[in-house]
JSON list of C-alpha atoms in Angstrom, two decimals:
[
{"chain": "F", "resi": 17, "resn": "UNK", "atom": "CA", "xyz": [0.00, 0.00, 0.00]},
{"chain": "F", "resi": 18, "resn": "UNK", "atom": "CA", "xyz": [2.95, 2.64, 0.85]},
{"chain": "F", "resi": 19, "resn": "UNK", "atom": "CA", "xyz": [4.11, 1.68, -2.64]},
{"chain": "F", "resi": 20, "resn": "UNK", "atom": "CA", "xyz": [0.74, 2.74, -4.11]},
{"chain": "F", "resi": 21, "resn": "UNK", "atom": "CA", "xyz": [0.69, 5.61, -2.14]},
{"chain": "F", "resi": 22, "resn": "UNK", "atom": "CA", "xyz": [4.14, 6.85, -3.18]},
{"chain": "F", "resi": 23, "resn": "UNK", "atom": "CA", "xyz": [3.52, 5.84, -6.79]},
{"chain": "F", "resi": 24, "resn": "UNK", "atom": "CA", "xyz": [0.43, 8.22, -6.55]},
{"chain": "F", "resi": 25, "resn": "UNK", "atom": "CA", "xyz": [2.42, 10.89, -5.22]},
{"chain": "F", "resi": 26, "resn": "UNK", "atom": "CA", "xyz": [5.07, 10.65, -7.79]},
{"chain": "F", "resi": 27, "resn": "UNK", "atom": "CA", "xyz": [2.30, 10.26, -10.55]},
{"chain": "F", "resi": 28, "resn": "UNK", "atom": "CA", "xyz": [0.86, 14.29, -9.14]},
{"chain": "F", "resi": 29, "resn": "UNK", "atom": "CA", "xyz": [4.53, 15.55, -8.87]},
{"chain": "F", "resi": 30, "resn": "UNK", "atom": "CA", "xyz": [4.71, 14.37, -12.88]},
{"chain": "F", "resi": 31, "resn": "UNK", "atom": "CA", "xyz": [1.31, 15.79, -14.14]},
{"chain": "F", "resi": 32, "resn": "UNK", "atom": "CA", "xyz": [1.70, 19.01, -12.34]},
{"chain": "F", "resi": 33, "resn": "UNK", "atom": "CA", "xyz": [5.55, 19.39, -13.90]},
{"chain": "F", "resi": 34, "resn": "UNK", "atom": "CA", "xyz": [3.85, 18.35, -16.90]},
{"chain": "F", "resi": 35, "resn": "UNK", "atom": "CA", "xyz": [1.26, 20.74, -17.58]},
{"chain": "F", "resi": 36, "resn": "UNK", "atom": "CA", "xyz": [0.74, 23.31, -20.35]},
{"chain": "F", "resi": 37, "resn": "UNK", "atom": "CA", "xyz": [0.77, 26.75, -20.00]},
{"chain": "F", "resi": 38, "resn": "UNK", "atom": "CA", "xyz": [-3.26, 26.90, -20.44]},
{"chain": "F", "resi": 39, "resn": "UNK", "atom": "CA", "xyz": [-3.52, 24.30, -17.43]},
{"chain": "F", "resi": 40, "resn": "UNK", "atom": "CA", "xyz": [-1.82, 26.96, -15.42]},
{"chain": "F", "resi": 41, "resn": "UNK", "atom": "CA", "xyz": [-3.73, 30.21, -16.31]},
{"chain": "F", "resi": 42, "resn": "UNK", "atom": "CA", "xyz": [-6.55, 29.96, -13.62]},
{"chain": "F", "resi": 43, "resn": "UNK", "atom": "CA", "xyz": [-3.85, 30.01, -11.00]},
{"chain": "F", "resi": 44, "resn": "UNK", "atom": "CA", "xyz": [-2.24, 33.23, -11.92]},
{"chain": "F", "resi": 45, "resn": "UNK", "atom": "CA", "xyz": [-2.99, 36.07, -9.89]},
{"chain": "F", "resi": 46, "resn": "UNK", "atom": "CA", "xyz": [-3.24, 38.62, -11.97]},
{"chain": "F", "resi": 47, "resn": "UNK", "atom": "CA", "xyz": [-3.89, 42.44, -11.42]},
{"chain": "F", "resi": 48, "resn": "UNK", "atom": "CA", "xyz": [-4.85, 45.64, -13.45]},
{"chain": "F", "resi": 49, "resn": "UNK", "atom": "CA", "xyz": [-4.28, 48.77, -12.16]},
{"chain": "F", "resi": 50, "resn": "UNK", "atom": "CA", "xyz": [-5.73, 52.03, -14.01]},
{"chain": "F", "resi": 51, "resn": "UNK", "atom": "CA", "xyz": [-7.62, 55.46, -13.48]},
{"chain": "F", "resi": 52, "resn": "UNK", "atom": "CA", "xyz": [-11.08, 54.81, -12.42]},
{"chain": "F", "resi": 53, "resn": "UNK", "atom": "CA", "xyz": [-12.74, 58.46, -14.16]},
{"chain": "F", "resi": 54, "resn": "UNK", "atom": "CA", "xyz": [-14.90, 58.66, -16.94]},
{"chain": "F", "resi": 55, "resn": "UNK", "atom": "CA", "xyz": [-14.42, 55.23, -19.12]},
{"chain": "F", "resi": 56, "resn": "UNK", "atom": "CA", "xyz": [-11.48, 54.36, -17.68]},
{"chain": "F", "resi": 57, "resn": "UNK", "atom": "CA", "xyz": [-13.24, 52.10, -15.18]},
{"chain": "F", "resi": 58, "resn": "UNK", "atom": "CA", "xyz": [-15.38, 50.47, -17.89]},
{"chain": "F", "resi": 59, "resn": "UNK", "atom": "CA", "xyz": [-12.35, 49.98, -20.05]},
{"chain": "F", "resi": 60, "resn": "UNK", "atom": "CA", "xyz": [-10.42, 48.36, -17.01]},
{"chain": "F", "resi": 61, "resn": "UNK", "atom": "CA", "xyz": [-13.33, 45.79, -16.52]},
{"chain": "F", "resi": 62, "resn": "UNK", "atom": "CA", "xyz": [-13.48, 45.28, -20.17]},
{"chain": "F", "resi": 63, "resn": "UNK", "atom": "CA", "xyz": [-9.96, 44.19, -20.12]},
{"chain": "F", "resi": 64, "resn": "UNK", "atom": "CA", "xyz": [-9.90, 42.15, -16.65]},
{"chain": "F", "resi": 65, "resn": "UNK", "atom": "CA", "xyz": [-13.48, 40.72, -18.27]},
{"chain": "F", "resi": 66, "resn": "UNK", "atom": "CA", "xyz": [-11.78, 39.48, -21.65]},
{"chain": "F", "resi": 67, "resn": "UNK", "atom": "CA", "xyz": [-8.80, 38.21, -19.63]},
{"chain": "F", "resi": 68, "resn": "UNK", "atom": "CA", "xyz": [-11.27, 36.05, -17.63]},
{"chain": "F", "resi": 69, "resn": "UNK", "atom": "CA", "xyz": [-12.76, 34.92, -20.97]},
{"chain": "F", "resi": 70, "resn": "UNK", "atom": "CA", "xyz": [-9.42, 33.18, -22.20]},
{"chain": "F", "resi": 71, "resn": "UNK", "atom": "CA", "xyz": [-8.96, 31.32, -19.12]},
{"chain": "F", "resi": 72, "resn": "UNK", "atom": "CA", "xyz": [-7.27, 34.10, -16.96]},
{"chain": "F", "resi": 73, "resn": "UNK", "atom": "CA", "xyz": [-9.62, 33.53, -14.32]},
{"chain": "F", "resi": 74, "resn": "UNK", "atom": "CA", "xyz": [-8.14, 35.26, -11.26]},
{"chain": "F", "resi": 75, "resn": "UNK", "atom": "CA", "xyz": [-7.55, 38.14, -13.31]},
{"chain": "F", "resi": 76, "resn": "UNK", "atom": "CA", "xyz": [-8.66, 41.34, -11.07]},
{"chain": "F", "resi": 77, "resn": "UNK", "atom": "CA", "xyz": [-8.93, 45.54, -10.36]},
{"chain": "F", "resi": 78, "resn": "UNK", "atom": "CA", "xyz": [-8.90, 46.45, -7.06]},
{"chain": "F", "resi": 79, "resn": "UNK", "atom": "CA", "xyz": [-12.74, 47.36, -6.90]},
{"chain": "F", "resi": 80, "resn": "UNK", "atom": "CA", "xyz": [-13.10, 43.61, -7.02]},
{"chain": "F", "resi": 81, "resn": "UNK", "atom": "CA", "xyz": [-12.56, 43.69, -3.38]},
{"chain": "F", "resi": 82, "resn": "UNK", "atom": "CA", "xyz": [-15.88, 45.25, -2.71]},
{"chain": "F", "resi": 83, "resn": "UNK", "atom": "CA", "xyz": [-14.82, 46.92, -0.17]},
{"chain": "F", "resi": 84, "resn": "UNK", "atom": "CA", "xyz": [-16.20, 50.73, 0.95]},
{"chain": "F", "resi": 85, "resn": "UNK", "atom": "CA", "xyz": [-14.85, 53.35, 3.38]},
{"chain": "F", "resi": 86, "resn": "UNK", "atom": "CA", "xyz": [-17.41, 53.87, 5.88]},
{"chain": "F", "resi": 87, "resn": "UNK", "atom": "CA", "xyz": [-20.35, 56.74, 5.12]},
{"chain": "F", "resi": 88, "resn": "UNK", "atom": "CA", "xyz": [-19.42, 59.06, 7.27]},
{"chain": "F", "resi": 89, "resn": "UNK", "atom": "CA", "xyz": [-15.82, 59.01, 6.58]},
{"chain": "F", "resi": 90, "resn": "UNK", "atom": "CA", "xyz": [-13.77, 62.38, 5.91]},
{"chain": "F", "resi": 91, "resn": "UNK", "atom": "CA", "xyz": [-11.98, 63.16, 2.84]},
{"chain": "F", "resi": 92, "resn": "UNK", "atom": "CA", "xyz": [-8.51, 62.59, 4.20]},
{"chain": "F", "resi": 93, "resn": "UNK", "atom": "CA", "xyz": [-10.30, 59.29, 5.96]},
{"chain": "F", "resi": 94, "resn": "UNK", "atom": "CA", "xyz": [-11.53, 58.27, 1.87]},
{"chain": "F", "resi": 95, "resn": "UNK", "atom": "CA", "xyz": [-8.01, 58.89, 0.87]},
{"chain": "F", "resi": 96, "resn": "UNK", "atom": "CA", "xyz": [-6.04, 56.66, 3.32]},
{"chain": "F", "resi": 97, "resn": "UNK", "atom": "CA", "xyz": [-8.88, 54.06, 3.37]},
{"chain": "F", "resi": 98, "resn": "UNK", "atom": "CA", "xyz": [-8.25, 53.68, -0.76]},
{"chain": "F", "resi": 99, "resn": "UNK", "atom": "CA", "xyz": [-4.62, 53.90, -0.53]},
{"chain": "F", "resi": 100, "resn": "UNK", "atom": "CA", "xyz": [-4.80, 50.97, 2.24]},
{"chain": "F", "resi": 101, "resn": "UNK", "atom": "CA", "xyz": [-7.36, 49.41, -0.14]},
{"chain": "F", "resi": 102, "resn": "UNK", "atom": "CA", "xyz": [-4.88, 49.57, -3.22]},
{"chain": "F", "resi": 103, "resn": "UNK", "atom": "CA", "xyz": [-1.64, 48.62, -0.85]},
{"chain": "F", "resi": 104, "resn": "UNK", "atom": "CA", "xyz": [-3.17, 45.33, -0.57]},
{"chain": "F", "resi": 105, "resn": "UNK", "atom": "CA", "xyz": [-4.20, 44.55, -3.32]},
{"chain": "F", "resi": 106, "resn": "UNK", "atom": "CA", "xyz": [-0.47, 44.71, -4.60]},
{"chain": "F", "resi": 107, "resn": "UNK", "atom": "CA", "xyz": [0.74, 42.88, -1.99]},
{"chain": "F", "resi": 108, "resn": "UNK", "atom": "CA", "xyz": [-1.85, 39.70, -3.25]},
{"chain": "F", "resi": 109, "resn": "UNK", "atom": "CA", "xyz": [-0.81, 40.07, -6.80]},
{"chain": "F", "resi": 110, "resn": "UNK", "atom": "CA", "xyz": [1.80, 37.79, -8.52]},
{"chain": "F", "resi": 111, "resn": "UNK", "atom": "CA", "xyz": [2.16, 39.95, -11.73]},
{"chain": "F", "resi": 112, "resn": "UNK", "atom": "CA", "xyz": [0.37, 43.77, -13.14]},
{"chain": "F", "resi": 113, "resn": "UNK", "atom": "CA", "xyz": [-0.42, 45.50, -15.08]},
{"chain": "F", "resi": 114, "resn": "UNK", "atom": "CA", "xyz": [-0.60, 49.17, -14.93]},
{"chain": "F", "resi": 115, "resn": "UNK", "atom": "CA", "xyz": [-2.51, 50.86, -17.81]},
{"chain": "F", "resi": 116, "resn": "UNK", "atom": "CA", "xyz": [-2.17, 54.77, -18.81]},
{"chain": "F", "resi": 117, "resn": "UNK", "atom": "CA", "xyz": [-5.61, 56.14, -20.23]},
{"chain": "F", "resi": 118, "resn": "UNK", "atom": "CA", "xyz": [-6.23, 59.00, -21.96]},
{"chain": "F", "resi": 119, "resn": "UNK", "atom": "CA", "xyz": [-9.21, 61.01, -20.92]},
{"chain": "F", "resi": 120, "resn": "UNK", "atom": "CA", "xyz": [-12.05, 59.84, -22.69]},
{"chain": "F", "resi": 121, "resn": "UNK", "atom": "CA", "xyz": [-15.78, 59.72, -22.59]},
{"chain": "F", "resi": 122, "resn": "UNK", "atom": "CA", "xyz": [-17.94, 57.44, -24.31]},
{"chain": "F", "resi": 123, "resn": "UNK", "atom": "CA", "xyz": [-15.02, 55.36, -25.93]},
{"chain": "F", "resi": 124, "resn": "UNK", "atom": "CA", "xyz": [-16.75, 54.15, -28.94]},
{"chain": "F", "resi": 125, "resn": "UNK", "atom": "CA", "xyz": [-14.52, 50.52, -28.98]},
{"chain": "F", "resi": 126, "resn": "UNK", "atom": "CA", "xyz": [-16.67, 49.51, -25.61]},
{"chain": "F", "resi": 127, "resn": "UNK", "atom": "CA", "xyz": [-18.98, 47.25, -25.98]},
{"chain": "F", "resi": 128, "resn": "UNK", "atom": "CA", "xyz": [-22.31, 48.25, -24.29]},
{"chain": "F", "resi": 129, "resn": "UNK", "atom": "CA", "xyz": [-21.43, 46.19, -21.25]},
{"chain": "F", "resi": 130, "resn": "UNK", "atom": "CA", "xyz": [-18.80, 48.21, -20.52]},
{"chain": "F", "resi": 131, "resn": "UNK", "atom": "CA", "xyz": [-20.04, 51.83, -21.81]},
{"chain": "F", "resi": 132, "resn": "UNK", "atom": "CA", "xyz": [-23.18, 51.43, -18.90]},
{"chain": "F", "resi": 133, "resn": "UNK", "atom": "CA", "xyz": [-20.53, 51.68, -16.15]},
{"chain": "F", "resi": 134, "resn": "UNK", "atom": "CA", "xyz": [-19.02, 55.35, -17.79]},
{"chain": "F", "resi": 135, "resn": "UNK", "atom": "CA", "xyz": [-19.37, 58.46, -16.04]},
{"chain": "F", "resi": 136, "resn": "UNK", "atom": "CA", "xyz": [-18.20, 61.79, -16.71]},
{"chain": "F", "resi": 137, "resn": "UNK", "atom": "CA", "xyz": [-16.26, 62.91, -13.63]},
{"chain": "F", "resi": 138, "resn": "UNK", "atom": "CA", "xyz": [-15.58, 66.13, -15.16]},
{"chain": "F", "resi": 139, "resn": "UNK", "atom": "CA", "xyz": [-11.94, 66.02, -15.10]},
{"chain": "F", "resi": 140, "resn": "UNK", "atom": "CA", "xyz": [-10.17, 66.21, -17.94]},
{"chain": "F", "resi": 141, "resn": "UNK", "atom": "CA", "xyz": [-7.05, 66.46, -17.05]},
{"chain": "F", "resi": 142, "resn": "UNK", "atom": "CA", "xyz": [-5.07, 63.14, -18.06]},
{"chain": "F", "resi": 143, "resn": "UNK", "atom": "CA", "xyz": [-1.86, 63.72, -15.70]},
{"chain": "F", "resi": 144, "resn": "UNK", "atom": "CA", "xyz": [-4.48, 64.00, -12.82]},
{"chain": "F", "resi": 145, "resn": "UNK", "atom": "CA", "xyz": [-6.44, 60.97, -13.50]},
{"chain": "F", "resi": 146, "resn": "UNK", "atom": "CA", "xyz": [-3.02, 58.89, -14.01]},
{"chain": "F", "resi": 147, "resn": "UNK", "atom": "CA", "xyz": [-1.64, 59.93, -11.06]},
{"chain": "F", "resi": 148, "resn": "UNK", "atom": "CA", "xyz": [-2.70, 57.40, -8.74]},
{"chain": "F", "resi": 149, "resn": "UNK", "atom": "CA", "xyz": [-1.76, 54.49, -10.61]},
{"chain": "F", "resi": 150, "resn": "UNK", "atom": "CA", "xyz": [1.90, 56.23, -10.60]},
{"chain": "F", "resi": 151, "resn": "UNK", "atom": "CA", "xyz": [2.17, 55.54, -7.03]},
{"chain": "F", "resi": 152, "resn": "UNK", "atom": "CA", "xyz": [0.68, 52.19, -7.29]},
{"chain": "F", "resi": 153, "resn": "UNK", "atom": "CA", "xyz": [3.39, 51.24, -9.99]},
{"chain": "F", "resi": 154, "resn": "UNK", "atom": "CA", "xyz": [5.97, 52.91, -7.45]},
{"chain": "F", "resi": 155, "resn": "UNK", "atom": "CA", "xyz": [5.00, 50.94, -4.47]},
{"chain": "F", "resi": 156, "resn": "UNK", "atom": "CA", "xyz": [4.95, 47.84, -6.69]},
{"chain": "F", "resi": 157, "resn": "UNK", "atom": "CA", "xyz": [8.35, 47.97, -8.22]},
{"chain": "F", "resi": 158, "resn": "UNK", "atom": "CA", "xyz": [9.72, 49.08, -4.48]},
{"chain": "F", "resi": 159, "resn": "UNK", "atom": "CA", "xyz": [8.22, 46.49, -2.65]},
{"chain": "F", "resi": 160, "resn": "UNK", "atom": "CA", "xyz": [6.79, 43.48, -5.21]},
{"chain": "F", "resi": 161, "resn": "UNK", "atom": "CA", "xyz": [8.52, 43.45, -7.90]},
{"chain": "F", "resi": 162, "resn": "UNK", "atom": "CA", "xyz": [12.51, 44.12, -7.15]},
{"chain": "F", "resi": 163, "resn": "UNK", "atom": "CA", "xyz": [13.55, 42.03, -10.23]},
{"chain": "F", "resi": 164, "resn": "UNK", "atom": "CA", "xyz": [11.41, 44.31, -12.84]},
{"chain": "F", "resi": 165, "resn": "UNK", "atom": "CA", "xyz": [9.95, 41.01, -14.28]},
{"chain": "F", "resi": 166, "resn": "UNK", "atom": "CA", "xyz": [6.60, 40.57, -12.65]},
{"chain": "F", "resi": 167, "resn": "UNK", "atom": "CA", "xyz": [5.61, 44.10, -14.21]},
{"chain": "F", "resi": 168, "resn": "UNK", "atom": "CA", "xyz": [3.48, 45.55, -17.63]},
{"chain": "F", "resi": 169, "resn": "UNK", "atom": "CA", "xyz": [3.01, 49.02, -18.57]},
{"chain": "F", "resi": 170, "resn": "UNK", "atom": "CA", "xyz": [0.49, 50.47, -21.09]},
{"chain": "F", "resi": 171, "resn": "UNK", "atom": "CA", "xyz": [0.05, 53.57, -22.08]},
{"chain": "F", "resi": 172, "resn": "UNK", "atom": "CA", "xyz": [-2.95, 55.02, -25.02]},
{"chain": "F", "resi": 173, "resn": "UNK", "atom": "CA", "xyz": [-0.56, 56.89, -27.33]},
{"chain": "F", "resi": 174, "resn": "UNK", "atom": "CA", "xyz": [-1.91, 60.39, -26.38]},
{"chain": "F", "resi": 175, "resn": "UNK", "atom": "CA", "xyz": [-1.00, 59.66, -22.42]},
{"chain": "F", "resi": 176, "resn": "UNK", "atom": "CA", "xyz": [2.19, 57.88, -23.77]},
{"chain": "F", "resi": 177, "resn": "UNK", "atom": "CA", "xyz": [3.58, 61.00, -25.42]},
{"chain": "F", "resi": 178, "resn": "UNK", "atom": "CA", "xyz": [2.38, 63.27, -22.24]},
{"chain": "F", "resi": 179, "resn": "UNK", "atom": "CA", "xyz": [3.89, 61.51, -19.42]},
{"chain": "F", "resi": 180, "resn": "UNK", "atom": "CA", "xyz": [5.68, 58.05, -20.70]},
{"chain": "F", "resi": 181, "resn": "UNK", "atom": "CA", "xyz": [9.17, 59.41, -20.06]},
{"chain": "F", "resi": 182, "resn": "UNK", "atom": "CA", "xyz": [8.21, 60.79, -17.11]},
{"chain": "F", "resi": 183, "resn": "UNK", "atom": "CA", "xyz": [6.36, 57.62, -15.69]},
{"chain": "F", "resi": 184, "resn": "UNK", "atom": "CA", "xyz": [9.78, 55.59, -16.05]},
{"chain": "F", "resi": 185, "resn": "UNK", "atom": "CA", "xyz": [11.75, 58.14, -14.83]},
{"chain": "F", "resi": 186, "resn": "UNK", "atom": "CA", "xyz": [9.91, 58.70, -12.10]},
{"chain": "F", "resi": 187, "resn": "UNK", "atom": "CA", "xyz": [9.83, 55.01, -11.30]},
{"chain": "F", "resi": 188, "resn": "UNK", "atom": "CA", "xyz": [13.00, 53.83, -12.14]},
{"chain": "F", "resi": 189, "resn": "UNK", "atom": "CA", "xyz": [11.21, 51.74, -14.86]},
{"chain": "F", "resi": 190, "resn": "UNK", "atom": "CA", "xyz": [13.08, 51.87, -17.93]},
{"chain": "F", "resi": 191, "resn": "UNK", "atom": "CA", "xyz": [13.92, 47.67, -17.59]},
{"chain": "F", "resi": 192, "resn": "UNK", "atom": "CA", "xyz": [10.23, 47.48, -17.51]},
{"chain": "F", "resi": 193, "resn": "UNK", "atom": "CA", "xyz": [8.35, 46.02, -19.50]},
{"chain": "F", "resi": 194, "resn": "UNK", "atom": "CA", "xyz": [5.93, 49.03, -21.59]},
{"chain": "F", "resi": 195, "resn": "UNK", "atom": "CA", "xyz": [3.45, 48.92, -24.82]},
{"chain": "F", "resi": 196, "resn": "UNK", "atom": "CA", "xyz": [1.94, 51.76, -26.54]},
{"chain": "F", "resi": 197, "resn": "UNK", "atom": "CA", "xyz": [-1.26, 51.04, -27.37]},
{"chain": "F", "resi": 198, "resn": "UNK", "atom": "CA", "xyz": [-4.10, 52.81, -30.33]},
{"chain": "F", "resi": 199, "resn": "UNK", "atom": "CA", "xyz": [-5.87, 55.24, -28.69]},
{"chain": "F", "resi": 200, "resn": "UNK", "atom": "CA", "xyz": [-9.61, 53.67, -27.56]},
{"chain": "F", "resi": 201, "resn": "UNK", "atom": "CA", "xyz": [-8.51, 50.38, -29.59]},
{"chain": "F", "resi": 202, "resn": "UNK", "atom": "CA", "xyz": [-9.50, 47.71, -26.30]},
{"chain": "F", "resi": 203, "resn": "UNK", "atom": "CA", "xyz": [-8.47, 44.69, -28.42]},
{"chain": "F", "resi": 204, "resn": "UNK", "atom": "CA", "xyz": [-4.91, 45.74, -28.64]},
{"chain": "F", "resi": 205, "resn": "UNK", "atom": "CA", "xyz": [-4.50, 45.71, -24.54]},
{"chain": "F", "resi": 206, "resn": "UNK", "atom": "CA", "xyz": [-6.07, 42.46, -24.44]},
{"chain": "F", "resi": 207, "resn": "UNK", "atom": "CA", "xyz": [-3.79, 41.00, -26.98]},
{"chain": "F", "resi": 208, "resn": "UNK", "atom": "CA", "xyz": [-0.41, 42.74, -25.20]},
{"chain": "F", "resi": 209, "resn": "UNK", "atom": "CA", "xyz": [-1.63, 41.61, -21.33]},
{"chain": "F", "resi": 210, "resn": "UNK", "atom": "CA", "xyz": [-2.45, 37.73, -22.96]},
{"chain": "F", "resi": 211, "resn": "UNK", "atom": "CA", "xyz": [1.11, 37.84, -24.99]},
{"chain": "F", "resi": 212, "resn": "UNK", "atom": "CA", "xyz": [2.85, 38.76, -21.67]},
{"chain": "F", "resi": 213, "resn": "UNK", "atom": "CA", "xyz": [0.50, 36.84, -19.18]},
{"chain": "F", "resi": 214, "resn": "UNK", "atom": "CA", "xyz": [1.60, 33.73, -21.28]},
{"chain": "F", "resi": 215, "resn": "UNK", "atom": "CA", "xyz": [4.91, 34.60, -20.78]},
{"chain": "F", "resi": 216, "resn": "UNK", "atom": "CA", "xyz": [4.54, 34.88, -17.17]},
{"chain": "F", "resi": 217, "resn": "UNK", "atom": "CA", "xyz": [2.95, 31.77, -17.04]},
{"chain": "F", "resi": 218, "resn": "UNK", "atom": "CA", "xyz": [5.32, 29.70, -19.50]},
{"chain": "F", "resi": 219, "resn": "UNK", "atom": "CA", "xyz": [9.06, 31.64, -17.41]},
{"chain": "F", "resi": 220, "resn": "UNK", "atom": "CA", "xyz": [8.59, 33.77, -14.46]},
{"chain": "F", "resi": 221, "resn": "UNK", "atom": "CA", "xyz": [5.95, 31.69, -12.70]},
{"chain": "F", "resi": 222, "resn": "UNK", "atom": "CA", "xyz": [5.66, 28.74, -13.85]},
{"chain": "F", "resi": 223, "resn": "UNK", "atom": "CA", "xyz": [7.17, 26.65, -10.68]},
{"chain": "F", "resi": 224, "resn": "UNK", "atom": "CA", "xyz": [5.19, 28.55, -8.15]},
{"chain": "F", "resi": 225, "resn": "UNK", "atom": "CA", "xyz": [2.46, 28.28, -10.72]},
{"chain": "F", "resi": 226, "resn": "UNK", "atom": "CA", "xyz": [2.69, 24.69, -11.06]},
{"chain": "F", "resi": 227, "resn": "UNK", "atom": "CA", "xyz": [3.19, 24.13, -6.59]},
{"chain": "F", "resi": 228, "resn": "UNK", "atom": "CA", "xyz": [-0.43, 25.97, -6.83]},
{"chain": "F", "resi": 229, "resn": "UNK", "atom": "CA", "xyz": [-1.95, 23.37, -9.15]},
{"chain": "F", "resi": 230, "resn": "UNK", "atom": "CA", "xyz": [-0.43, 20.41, -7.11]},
{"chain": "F", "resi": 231, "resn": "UNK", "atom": "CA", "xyz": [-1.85, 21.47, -3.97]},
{"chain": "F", "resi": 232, "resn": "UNK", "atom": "CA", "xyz": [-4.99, 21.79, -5.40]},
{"chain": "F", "resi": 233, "resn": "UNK", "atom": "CA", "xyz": [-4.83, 18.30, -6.80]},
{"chain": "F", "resi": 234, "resn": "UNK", "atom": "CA", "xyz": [-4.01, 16.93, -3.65]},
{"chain": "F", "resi": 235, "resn": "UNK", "atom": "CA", "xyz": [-6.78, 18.83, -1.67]},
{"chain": "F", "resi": 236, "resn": "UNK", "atom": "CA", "xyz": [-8.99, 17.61, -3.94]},
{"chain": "F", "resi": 237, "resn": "UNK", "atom": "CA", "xyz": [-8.10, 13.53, -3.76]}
]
C-alpha cells in the first residue's frame, strides 16, 4: 500500500511538472491597475473581463474587493482608506499591469457592457487621472517586484507621449516592461496583457504556478 501511495504521489509531482501553459492560467494572480474616471473604469473591466474569458480567471482591479470606506468618513479618511485598499491589493498580486488612459468619454470601442458603467467625472485632465496608478506602480516595483519582471506598462498613445518618459523616470522603470497602445482600440491591450501573461505563465511563474496546481490536486483527492 505505501508503494501505491508513493507511486500516486510521484504520478501528481509528474502531471503538475507536466502541464501546459493553459492548465496553469486559472492560478495566476493577476492584477490591473488604471484610473477609475470617466471610461477608464469600464475599459479596465473590459480588459480584466476578456482576460477572464481566455482562461485568466483570477484576473482582477482592485474594486473587485468590494470593499467601501465607511459613510461618514472624511476626505482625508476616503483617501487613506483607498490607498490601504490599493496597498493590498499589490501585496496579493503575482504579476500587473498598470494601464495609462487618456481622458475619454464614451469610448466608442466599448462594448455596451462596458459603456453602462461610464461616467463623466468632469476632469479632464489626463496627468491627474493617471496619477494614482503612478504611485501604485511605485510601491509595486519598491516592494513586489525588485527584479522588474513581474511588471506591464500600457500607455494610449496620447498619455504615452504626455507623461511616458516621465512615468519611467519617475519610477526607475526603464527595464520594464511598456506597450503603446491605439488610442480607444481595447483589443490591442487584451492582446499585449495575454502575450505577456503567457509569458509569465510559460518563465517567471511557472514553478510557483505549477506548486499551486499540485496542492490543489491533492486537496482535492
Amino acid at each position: 500500500m505505501e508503494r501505491d501511495i508513493q507511486r500516486n504521489f510521484e504520478d501528481l509531482v509528474r502531471d503538475a511538472h507536466q502541464q501546459s501553459e493553459k492548465a496553469l492560467y486559472p492560478y495566476l494572480k493577476l492584477h490591473i491597475f488604471g484610473p477609475y474616471q470617466d471610461d477608464c473604469y469600464a475599459y479596465l473591466t473590459e480588459l480584466k473581463v476578456q482576460m477572464q474569458e481566455r482562461g485568466f480567471f483570477k484576473t482582477a482591479i482592485c474594486d473587485d474587493r468590494g470593499n467601501k470606506p465607511p459613510s461618514d468618513a472624511t476626505k482625508e479618511e476616503k483617501r487613506e482608506f483607498w490607498y490601504e485598499e490599493s496597498e493590498e491589493f499589490l501585496e496579493e498580486s503575482d504579476v500587473s499591469v498598470f494601464v495609462f488612459l487618456d481622458y475619454i468619454f464614451e469610448r466608442e470601442s466599448l462594448p455596451s457592457r462596458a459603456r453602462e458603467q461610464a461616467y463623466d467625472s468632469g476632469d479632464d485632465d489626463p496627468k491627474e487621472i493617471n496619477s494614482s496608478v503612478v504611485g501604485e506602480l511605485v510601491y509595486w516595483l519598491t516592494h513586489e517586484d525588485l527584479d522588474n519582471e513581474r511588471t506591464l506598462l500600457l500607455f494610449e498613445e496620447e498619455i504615452y507621449e504626455e507623461m511616458g518618459s516621465v512615468v519611467t523616470g519617475l519610477t526607475q522603470a526603464t527595464g520594464v516592461d511598456f506597450e503603446v497602445i491605439p488610442i480607444e482600440d481595447i483589443e490591442s491591450a487584451v492582446d499585449e496583457v495575454r502575450q505577456r501573461s503567457t509569458n509569465w505563465v510559460m518563465n517567471e511563474m511557472r514553478d510557483e504556478l505549477v506548486d499551486r496546481y499540485y496542492q490543489e490536486q491533492m486537496e482535492n483527492r
